[in-house]
GROMACS .gro file of C-alpha atoms in nm:
model
  351
    1MET     CA    1   0.000   0.000   0.000
    2ASN     CA    2   0.158   0.331  -0.107
    3SER     CA    3   0.144   0.658   0.083
    4LYS     CA    4  -0.137   0.794  -0.136
    5SER     CA    5  -0.353   0.491  -0.059
    6LEU     CA    6  -0.280   0.524   0.312
    7LYS     CA    7  -0.370   0.893   0.309
    8LEU     CA    8  -0.690   0.819   0.116
    9ILE     CA    9  -0.798   0.559   0.372
   10TYR     CA   10  -0.750   0.783   0.674
   11ASN     CA   11  -0.865   1.113   0.526
   12ASN     CA   12  -1.146   1.032   0.283
   13SER     CA   13  -1.257   0.672   0.331
   14ILE     CA   14  -1.466   0.525   0.611
   15LEU     CA   15  -1.219   0.236   0.622
   16GLY     CA   16  -0.971   0.437   0.831
   17PRO     CA   17  -1.203   0.497   1.130
   18ILE     CA   18  -1.329   0.139   1.111
   19ILE     CA   19  -0.976  -0.006   1.122
   20PHE     CA   20  -0.874   0.224   1.407
   21PHE     CA   21  -1.178   0.155   1.624
   22VAL     CA   22  -1.175  -0.221   1.561
   23LEU     CA   23  -0.816  -0.229   1.687
   24LEU     CA   24  -0.906  -0.001   1.979
   25PHE     CA   25  -1.203  -0.215   2.082
   26CYS     CA   26  -0.976  -0.520   2.083
   27VAL     CA   27  -0.771  -0.372   2.370
   28PRO     CA   28  -0.985  -0.547   2.638
   29LEU     CA   29  -0.888  -0.879   2.477
   30VAL     CA   30  -0.521  -0.824   2.561
   31SER     CA   31  -0.545  -0.626   2.884
   32SER     CA   32  -0.775  -0.612   3.186
   33SER     CA   33  -0.606  -0.317   3.360
   34ASN     CA   34  -0.863  -0.078   3.507
   35TYR     CA   35  -0.597   0.192   3.509
   36LEU     CA   36  -0.542   0.154   3.134
   37PHE     CA   37  -0.916   0.176   3.063
   38SER     CA   38  -0.956   0.480   3.287
   39ILE     CA   39  -0.677   0.650   3.090
   40LEU     CA   40  -0.833   0.557   2.755
   41THR     CA   41  -1.173   0.673   2.878
   42MET     CA   42  -1.034   1.015   2.970
   43VAL     CA   43  -0.869   1.035   2.628
   44GLY     CA   44  -1.213   0.968   2.479
   45PHE     CA   45  -1.375   1.252   2.679
   46TYR     CA   46  -1.112   1.500   2.566
   47ALA     CA   47  -1.106   1.371   2.208
   48LEU     CA   48  -1.481   1.427   2.176
   49VAL     CA   49  -1.442   1.791   2.280
   50CYS     CA   50  -1.137   1.839   2.057
   51ILE     CA   51  -1.311   1.701   1.747
   52GLY     CA   52  -1.559   1.988   1.764
   53LEU     CA   53  -1.289   2.238   1.854
   54THR     CA   54  -1.075   2.121   1.561
   55THR     CA   55  -1.352   2.195   1.314
   56LEU     CA   56  -1.393   2.540   1.468
   57THR     CA   57  -1.024   2.628   1.495
   58GLY     CA   58  -0.858   2.426   1.221
   59TYR     CA   59  -1.120   2.447   0.948
   60ALA     CA   60  -1.310   2.769   1.026
   61GLY     CA   61  -1.010   2.954   1.170
   62GLN     CA   62  -1.197   3.070   1.483
   63ILE     CA   63  -1.024   3.051   1.822
   64SER     CA   64  -1.236   2.968   2.125
   65LEU     CA   65  -1.114   2.981   2.483
   66GLY     CA   66  -1.455   2.912   2.631
   67HIS     CA   67  -1.530   2.549   2.550
   68ALA     CA   68  -1.488   2.447   2.913
   69ALA     CA   69  -1.815   2.635   2.966
   70PHE     CA   70  -2.006   2.406   2.728
   71TYR     CA   71  -1.825   2.108   2.882
   72GLY     CA   72  -1.956   2.223   3.220
   73ILE     CA   73  -2.306   2.305   3.096
   74GLY     CA   74  -2.342   1.949   2.974
   75ALA     CA   75  -2.205   1.807   3.298
   76TYR     CA   76  -2.423   2.016   3.528
   77SER     CA   77  -2.733   1.972   3.312
   78SER     CA   78  -2.705   1.595   3.341
   79ALA     CA   79  -2.613   1.613   3.710
   80VAL     CA   80  -2.906   1.834   3.810
   81LEU     CA   81  -3.168   1.673   3.586
   82THR     CA   82  -3.080   1.318   3.694
   83GLY     CA   83  -2.959   1.373   4.050
   84THR     CA   84  -3.220   1.628   4.158
   85TYR     CA   85  -3.519   1.561   3.934
   86GLY     CA   86  -3.468   1.191   3.859
   87LEU     CA   87  -3.471   1.228   3.482
   88ASN     CA   88  -3.340   0.954   3.254
   89PRO     CA   89  -2.965   1.015   3.188
   90TRP     CA   90  -3.008   0.986   2.811
   91VAL     CA   91  -3.282   1.248   2.813
   92ALA     CA   92  -3.065   1.467   3.036
   93ILE     CA   93  -2.773   1.440   2.790
   94ILE     CA   94  -2.999   1.551   2.504
   95ILE     CA   95  -3.139   1.842   2.706
   96GLY     CA   96  -2.787   1.946   2.805
   97ALA     CA   97  -2.682   1.943   2.438
   98ILE     CA   98  -2.985   2.156   2.345
   99ILE     CA   99  -2.908   2.406   2.622
  100SER     CA  100  -2.546   2.428   2.506
  101ALA     CA  101  -2.655   2.477   2.145
  102VAL     CA  102  -2.891   2.761   2.241
  103VAL     CA  103  -2.626   2.927   2.460
  104ALA     CA  104  -2.369   2.892   2.179
  105LEU     CA  105  -2.610   3.054   1.937
  106ILE     CA  106  -2.683   3.343   2.174
  107VAL     CA  107  -2.315   3.395   2.252
  108GLY     CA  108  -2.199   3.342   1.895
  109ILE     CA  109  -2.417   3.605   1.726
  110PRO     CA  110  -2.241   3.904   1.888
  111THR     CA  111  -1.908   3.729   1.944
  112PHE     CA  112  -1.838   3.632   1.583
  113LYS     CA  113  -1.859   3.993   1.478
  114LEU     CA  114  -1.516   4.013   1.643
  115LYS     CA  115  -1.193   3.882   1.495
  116GLY     CA  116  -0.854   3.755   1.607
  117TYR     CA  117  -0.751   3.821   1.965
  118TYR     CA  118  -1.078   4.002   2.044
  119LEU     CA  119  -1.273   3.687   1.959
  120ALA     CA  120  -1.048   3.474   2.182
  121LEU     CA  121  -1.083   3.721   2.471
  122ALA     CA  122  -1.462   3.731   2.430
  123THR     CA  123  -1.493   3.353   2.450
  124LEU     CA  124  -1.254   3.351   2.746
  125GLY     CA  125  -1.476   3.601   2.924
  126PHE     CA  126  -1.781   3.387   2.850
  127GLY     CA  127  -1.607   3.086   3.003
  128ILE     CA  128  -1.522   3.280   3.319
  129ILE     CA  129  -1.883   3.399   3.353
  130VAL     CA  130  -2.018   3.044   3.328
  131TYR     CA  131  -1.758   2.917   3.577
  132THR     CA  132  -1.864   3.190   3.822
  133LEU     CA  133  -2.229   3.088   3.783
  134PHE     CA  134  -2.138   2.727   3.861
  135LYS     CA  135  -1.982   2.846   4.188
  136GLU     CA  136  -2.242   3.102   4.290
  137LEU     CA  137  -2.562   2.910   4.210
  138SER     CA  138  -2.492   2.679   4.502
  139THR     CA  139  -2.857   2.588   4.561
  140ILE     CA  140  -2.861   2.426   4.215
  141THR     CA  141  -2.502   2.324   4.144
  142GLY     CA  142  -2.373   2.265   4.496
  143GLY     CA  143  -2.127   2.552   4.460
  144SER     CA  144  -1.763   2.494   4.545
  145ASN     CA  145  -1.856   2.179   4.738
  146GLY     CA  146  -1.964   2.015   4.416
  147PHE     CA  147  -2.258   1.803   4.309
  148PHE     CA  148  -2.278   1.449   4.451
  149GLY     CA  149  -2.484   1.144   4.371
  150ILE     CA  150  -2.497   1.154   3.992
  151PRO     CA  151  -2.648   0.820   3.880
  152PRO     CA  152  -2.474   0.598   3.623
  153ILE     CA  153  -2.593   0.563   3.266
  154SER     CA  154  -2.787   0.248   3.181
  155LEU     CA  155  -2.905   0.103   2.853
  156PHE     CA  156  -3.167  -0.176   2.835
  157GLY     CA  157  -3.098  -0.262   3.198
  158PHE     CA  158  -2.718  -0.265   3.162
  159GLU     CA  159  -2.539  -0.008   3.379
  160PHE     CA  160  -2.214   0.148   3.265
  161ILE     CA  161  -2.035   0.139   3.599
  162THR     CA  162  -1.701  -0.023   3.515
  163ASP     CA  163  -1.403   0.138   3.341
  164THR     CA  164  -1.422  -0.119   3.062
  165SER     CA  165  -1.790  -0.061   2.987
  166TYR     CA  166  -1.744   0.317   2.990
  167PHE     CA  167  -1.442   0.280   2.764
  168TYR     CA  168  -1.667   0.125   2.500
  169LEU     CA  169  -1.941   0.385   2.555
  170ILE     CA  170  -1.728   0.697   2.515
  171TRP     CA  171  -1.536   0.565   2.216
  172ILE     CA  172  -1.858   0.475   2.036
  173PHE     CA  173  -1.953   0.841   2.073
  174VAL     CA  174  -1.610   0.944   1.942
  175PHE     CA  175  -1.648   0.709   1.645
  176PHE     CA  176  -1.977   0.859   1.534
  177ALA     CA  177  -1.849   1.212   1.602
  178ILE     CA  178  -1.556   1.149   1.367
  179LEU     CA  179  -1.782   1.009   1.094
  180PHE     CA  180  -2.025   1.300   1.126
  181THR     CA  181  -1.746   1.560   1.127
  182ARG     CA  182  -1.567   1.404   0.830
  183ASN     CA  183  -1.891   1.417   0.630
  184ILE     CA  184  -1.920   1.788   0.709
  185ILE     CA  185  -1.558   1.856   0.617
  186HIS     CA  186  -1.593   1.687   0.278
  187SER     CA  187  -1.923   1.859   0.203
  188ARG     CA  188  -2.009   2.205   0.069
  189ILE     CA  189  -2.008   2.333   0.427
  190GLY     CA  190  -1.654   2.206   0.474
  191ARG     CA  191  -1.536   2.385   0.162
  192GLY     CA  192  -1.700   2.701   0.291
  193LEU     CA  193  -1.523   2.665   0.626
  194ARG     CA  194  -1.185   2.621   0.456
  195SER     CA  195  -1.244   2.934   0.252
  196ILE     CA  196  -1.319   3.127   0.573
  197GLU     CA  197  -1.001   2.995   0.733
  198GLY     CA  198  -0.801   3.094   0.426
  199SER     CA  199  -0.942   3.445   0.383
  200GLU     CA  200  -1.269   3.583   0.513
  201ILE     CA  201  -1.261   3.864   0.258
  202ALA     CA  202  -1.220   3.622  -0.033
  203ALA     CA  203  -1.486   3.388   0.109
  204ASP     CA  204  -1.733   3.674   0.144
  205ALA     CA  205  -1.654   3.786  -0.212
  206VAL     CA  206  -1.757   3.448  -0.357
  207GLY     CA  207  -2.083   3.442  -0.163
  208VAL     CA  208  -2.000   3.244   0.152
  209ASN     CA  209  -2.227   3.344   0.441
  210LEU     CA  210  -1.957   3.401   0.702
  211MET     CA  211  -2.180   3.444   1.007
  212ASN     CA  212  -2.400   3.147   0.918
  213TYR     CA  213  -2.107   2.908   0.873
  214LYS     CA  214  -1.929   3.027   1.187
  215LEU     CA  215  -2.243   2.991   1.398
  216GLN     CA  216  -2.320   2.644   1.265
  217ILE     CA  217  -1.975   2.506   1.344
  218PHE     CA  218  -1.964   2.685   1.680
  219VAL     CA  219  -2.295   2.530   1.781
  220LEU     CA  220  -2.177   2.187   1.665
  221SER     CA  221  -1.855   2.213   1.867
  222ALA     CA  222  -2.057   2.324   2.171
  223ILE     CA  223  -2.282   2.018   2.138
  224PHE     CA  224  -1.980   1.785   2.124
  225ALA     CA  225  -1.834   1.949   2.435
  226SER     CA  226  -2.169   1.927   2.615
  227VAL     CA  227  -2.216   1.556   2.540
  228SER     CA  228  -1.863   1.486   2.659
  229GLY     CA  229  -1.928   1.678   2.982
  230SER     CA  230  -2.253   1.489   3.041
  231LEU     CA  231  -2.083   1.154   2.994
  232LEU     CA  232  -1.803   1.264   3.229
  233ALA     CA  233  -2.054   1.355   3.501
  234HIS     CA  234  -2.216   1.011   3.491
  235TYR     CA  235  -1.872   0.845   3.482
  236VAL     CA  236  -1.724   1.014   3.792
  237SER     CA  237  -2.062   1.065   3.972
  238PHE     CA  238  -1.927   1.388   4.126
  239ILE     CA  239  -1.842   1.724   3.969
  240ASN     CA  240  -1.737   2.066   4.094
  241PRO     CA  241  -1.668   2.401   3.923
  242ASP     CA  242  -1.290   2.348   3.931
  243LEU     CA  243  -1.327   2.095   3.649
  244PHE     CA  244  -1.444   2.374   3.419
  245VAL     CA  245  -1.207   2.662   3.485
  246ALA     CA  246  -1.053   2.874   3.209
  247ASN     CA  247  -0.740   2.657   3.220
  248THR     CA  248  -0.948   2.364   3.095
  249SER     CA  249  -1.037   2.558   2.780
  250ILE     CA  250  -0.670   2.640   2.729
  251PHE     CA  251  -0.577   2.274   2.770
  252PHE     CA  252  -0.837   2.178   2.508
  253LEU     CA  253  -0.677   2.423   2.267
  254ILE     CA  254  -0.331   2.285   2.347
  255MET     CA  255  -0.453   1.934   2.263
  256VAL     CA  256  -0.587   2.054   1.927
  257ILE     CA  257  -0.263   2.235   1.841
  258MET     CA  258  -0.041   1.946   1.954
  259GLY     CA  259  -0.232   1.691   1.749
  260GLY     CA  260  -0.280   1.911   1.444
  261LYS     CA  261  -0.559   2.165   1.413
  262GLY     CA  262  -0.611   2.089   1.045
  263ASN     CA  263  -0.675   1.716   1.091
  264ILE     CA  264  -0.957   1.536   1.272
  265TRP     CA  265  -0.720   1.258   1.376
  266GLY     CA  266  -0.515   1.523   1.552
  267SER     CA  267  -0.796   1.549   1.808
  268ILE     CA  268  -0.733   1.193   1.924
  269VAL     CA  269  -0.354   1.221   1.906
  270GLY     CA  270  -0.353   1.551   2.096
  271ALA     CA  271  -0.589   1.420   2.365
  272ALA     CA  272  -0.381   1.104   2.406
  273MET     CA  273  -0.057   1.302   2.431
  274TYR     CA  274  -0.207   1.537   2.689
  275VAL     CA  275  -0.342   1.259   2.912
  276LEU     CA  276  -0.018   1.058   2.884
  277LEU     CA  277   0.206   1.355   2.967
  278ASP     CA  278  -0.025   1.463   3.249
  279GLU     CA  279  -0.006   1.119   3.408
  280ILE     CA  280   0.374   1.115   3.375
  281LEU     CA  281   0.398   1.457   3.535
  282LYS     CA  282   0.171   1.361   3.826
  283HIS     CA  283   0.378   1.049   3.890
  284TYR     CA  284   0.737   1.166   3.846
  285VAL     CA  285   0.747   1.539   3.923
  286PRO     CA  286   0.660   1.501   4.297
  287MET     CA  287   0.934   1.238   4.321
  288LEU     CA  288   1.198   1.453   4.150
  289LEU     CA  289   1.085   1.794   4.279
  290PRO     CA  290   0.892   1.740   4.605
  291ASN     CA  291   0.865   2.113   4.681
  292VAL     CA  292   0.700   2.203   4.350
  293GLY     CA  293   0.340   2.325   4.379
  294GLY     CA  294   0.040   2.177   4.204
  295GLN     CA  295   0.046   2.431   3.918
  296PHE     CA  296   0.356   2.286   3.751
  297GLU     CA  297   0.133   2.127   3.483
  298ILE     CA  298   0.027   2.471   3.357
  299VAL     CA  299   0.391   2.577   3.324
  300PHE     CA  300   0.491   2.256   3.147
  301PHE     CA  301   0.206   2.259   2.895
  302GLY     CA  302   0.256   2.633   2.838
  303ILE     CA  303   0.618   2.569   2.742
  304LEU     CA  304   0.512   2.272   2.530
  305LEU     CA  305   0.259   2.489   2.346
  306VAL     CA  306   0.523   2.750   2.263
  307LEU     CA  307   0.766   2.483   2.139
  308THR     CA  308   0.494   2.320   1.929
  309LEU     CA  309   0.400   2.650   1.765
  310ILE     CA  310   0.767   2.720   1.685
  311TYR     CA  311   0.888   2.380   1.566
  312MET     CA  312   0.567   2.194   1.471
  313PRO     CA  313   0.303   2.457   1.390
  314ASP     CA  314   0.096   2.200   1.201
  315GLY     CA  315   0.098   1.951   1.492
  316LEU     CA  316   0.199   1.588   1.527
  317VAL     CA  317  -0.028   1.422   1.272
  318PRO     CA  318   0.105   1.615   0.969
  319ARG     CA  319   0.458   1.545   1.094
  320PHE     CA  320   0.380   1.172   1.109
  321GLU     CA  321   0.242   1.190   0.755
  322LYS     CA  322   0.561   1.357   0.631
  323LEU     CA  323   0.777   1.092   0.798
  324ILE     CA  324   0.571   0.815   0.638
  325SER     CA  325   0.600   0.983   0.297
  326LYS     CA  326   0.978   1.014   0.332
  327PHE     CA  327   1.004   0.650   0.434
  328LYS     CA  328   0.794   0.544   0.134
  329LYS     CA  329   1.016   0.747  -0.100
  330LYS     CA  330   1.331   0.587   0.037
  331THR     CA  331   1.182   0.238   0.004
  332PRO     CA  332   1.212   0.115  -0.359
  333THR     CA  333   0.887   0.022  -0.528
  334ASN     CA  334   0.831  -0.326  -0.671
  335GLY     CA  335   0.900  -0.204  -1.025
  336ALA     CA  336   1.221  -0.026  -0.931
  337LEU     CA  337   1.336  -0.325  -0.727
  338GLN     CA  338   1.263  -0.566  -1.014
  339SER     CA  339   1.457  -0.350  -1.265
  340THR     CA  340   1.752  -0.332  -1.026
  341ILE     CA  341   1.756  -0.710  -0.989
  342SER     CA  342   1.732  -0.761  -1.366
  343ALA     CA  343   2.011  -0.514  -1.435
  344ASN     CA  344   2.239  -0.677  -1.179
  345ALA     CA  345   2.159  -1.021  -1.312
  346THR     CA  346   2.254  -0.924  -1.672
  347GLY     CA  347   2.554  -0.721  -1.564
  348GLY     CA  348   2.388  -0.397  -1.682
  349ASP     CA  349   2.437  -0.047  -1.548
  350ASN     CA  350   2.148   0.129  -1.375
  351LYS     CA  351   2.290   0.476  -1.420
   0.00000   0.00000   0.00000
């Protein structure tokens, strides 16, 4: 299989996601580690958020520093509706997604009239406002003490209470999110988003409705973040506002940039890299530097973001693709290898 065929499978064909997720779902056959499944489950939560954020940032060229707010809206919607009012978790997830979509629409209409750093600051301010509401509305959210007693998700009598079962659940959501997003990217809407990312002036000149496209993709990314937050709430059964601070939005953006903001697969790679590095830091830094405070992760990932922007501005996935292409070029094809063998066998000269 040449590099063009490989790129076609993973970028345009449904075969790529199928191969990846079949291999991923085979992990329980070779390992029964609860720790491994908890790590993979967290990667799934973050990947689901980053898929939506990648479409917004990488394809539409819009920077959002407020997606932790939608993440939290989904989590608290599910927590309150199921824990306080006894609603079915699946219904609560849908309601949370609808609330996030409406909020994204209301916020997006004035916000997307801004550009560049002003847009990023506006979404950051929105995230801080929502975080403050989570803390201050203590009669509903539990305030800083958090919200306890969130029931698990069940389907046809089966409860998702183990790490393994939740691993399957979250990655099924990620699978369908990737398929849905890829369809958008390769559609007329996707071409419109790319034109906006390339030049808003040129896109407007050829008839692309800038506000409409921006709002649509912003709402979609908010829904993905909300669903991920809802699933997280039912997984951990306890949430508090500190899970949805402004730093969380920044970490989401770091994941997108690390993986590659112009590639859907970068969402998974970036989320996996973040979770892996975070676990390594939590394990080894206290051993090596016992006097370091708990904010060392922010410093580390801040430095990593700067280095990524300088040396790998396109992220890890495009770098992997370039390495594979170089390897394929260095490896002789069957035709070239056959001609070399024939020339050597007849004593000919290949020059």
